[in-house]
């Protein structure tokens, strides 16, 4: 983010002495992107952030990718990947890889257990909360998250997920999360930003809609010991499948040791209900639905909205060939007009690969005429390189979606 924030205790001048009450020094960490030539923040630690006492291999969940060949549109059903008992599954280690390429990986998880402390050193993460509630604790502060929240966490940010179950203040349902794991940074779309990074007037959301962490957050604030040795699970680049491997560091102290920070690099939360849809007299192209972007991919959302109001409008999408992209649509809620008759429902994920023209199922084109509003919620990821199937995607493919456009007249 390009919007400056400051929290807690930090010195008047950067890179100068910052003393504790007993005369000791806090340890300044510059966390910066692109070789410190882009957004950054300064964090002030009680302990030396480089100090580790152990490092062990973390065997990641299966990251193998299998080509979508022969090329087919697919209907994935990720809800079938998890049973009713998810009390031992956490948001970090329980993810099932659905689709991926060198730029982005899409995973799904249903979780009931607290995650370990975790950082993704491969790229930023954007985790969409489909259902349930959780507390997300980070070195910058904490968030309370629930249905519809996008949780955007910068690369190498130490954090953990704490789902809220029926015996806590949550709604009683497990946490369902759709994880977009980038190999780059994830930001608001460039077309909505001024040259200095402010969200412009034609943007479908603005800075007021973004939630920043509540902090600072220290170990004693959550009833834990500041000098408790703690494991942190790190996903990083290496020679594993997809060029990704894992390491577990042990620190001789608790990771929540940041007494203050300031800068333009920090996690934030955006709720999809705050996205203001852009509509027109005729059907608008997918870029009007864009909410974030990364290297070689974009994230869009389709929200409840009034639709095309030209007297001869056909509100569902025209048949289209996005010749440079694979399109992944996660159907979160509502009644998705263009997919009626295909088996698609809330919880479904469709893959429409580049090279296959796609659009409404038979009959939906005609039935949409005269419709004035759509009650639908979906998250779309378009990638500019082909997507392959992860083990989770293979396991939940319905096997028949490719034939759902056969004309039944």
Short mmCIF file of N, CA and C in Angstrom, two decimals, residues 58 92-93 116-120 231-235 247-249:
data_model
loop_
_atom_site.label_atom_id
_atom_site.label_comp_id
_atom_site.label_asym_id
_atom_site.label_seq_id
_atom_site.Cartn_x
_atom_site.Cartn_y
_atom_site.Cartn_z
N UNK A 58 10.38 -28.14 6.64
CA UNK A 58 8.91 -28.25 6.68
C UNK A 58 8.48 -28.91 5.38
N UNK A 92 -3.04 -22.69 7.42
CA UNK A 92 -1.73 -22.70 6.77
C UNK A 92 -1.38 -24.09 6.24
N UNK A 93 -1.37 -25.09 7.12
CA UNK A 93 -0.90 -26.42 6.73
C UNK A 93 -1.99 -27.28 6.10
N UNK A 116 -0.03 -22.41 13.04
CA UNK A 116 1.23 -21.97 13.62
C UNK A 116 1.56 -20.57 13.13
N UNK A 117 2.56 -19.96 13.74
CA UNK A 117 3.08 -18.71 13.18
C UNK A 117 3.67 -19.02 11.81
N UNK A 118 3.46 -18.10 10.87
CA UNK A 118 3.73 -18.42 9.46
C UNK A 118 4.14 -17.15 8.73
N UNK A 119 5.04 -17.33 7.76
CA UNK A 119 5.30 -16.24 6.81
C UNK A 119 5.53 -16.85 5.44
N UNK A 120 5.04 -16.18 4.43
CA UNK A 120 5.23 -16.60 3.04
C UNK A 120 6.31 -15.71 2.44
N UNK A 231 8.07 -21.46 17.21
CA UNK A 231 8.31 -21.90 15.84
C UNK A 231 7.57 -20.99 14.86
N UNK A 232 8.23 -20.70 13.74
CA UNK A 232 7.61 -19.96 12.64
C UNK A 232 7.82 -20.77 11.36
N UNK A 233 6.72 -21.11 10.70
CA UNK A 233 6.75 -21.89 9.46
C UNK A 233 6.94 -20.92 8.29
N UNK A 234 7.96 -21.18 7.48
CA UNK A 234 8.32 -20.27 6.39
C UNK A 234 8.20 -21.00 5.05
N UNK A 235 7.38 -20.49 4.17
CA UNK A 235 7.30 -20.96 2.79
C UNK A 235 8.24 -20.09 1.97
N UNK A 247 10.57 -24.27 5.53
CA UNK A 247 11.49 -24.37 6.66
C UNK A 247 10.76 -23.95 7.92
N UNK A 248 11.05 -24.62 9.02
CA UNK A 248 10.53 -24.20 10.33
C UNK A 248 11.68 -23.59 11.12
N UNK A 249 11.61 -22.30 11.40
CA UNK A 249 12.56 -21.64 12.27
C UNK A 249 12.08 -21.72 13.71
#
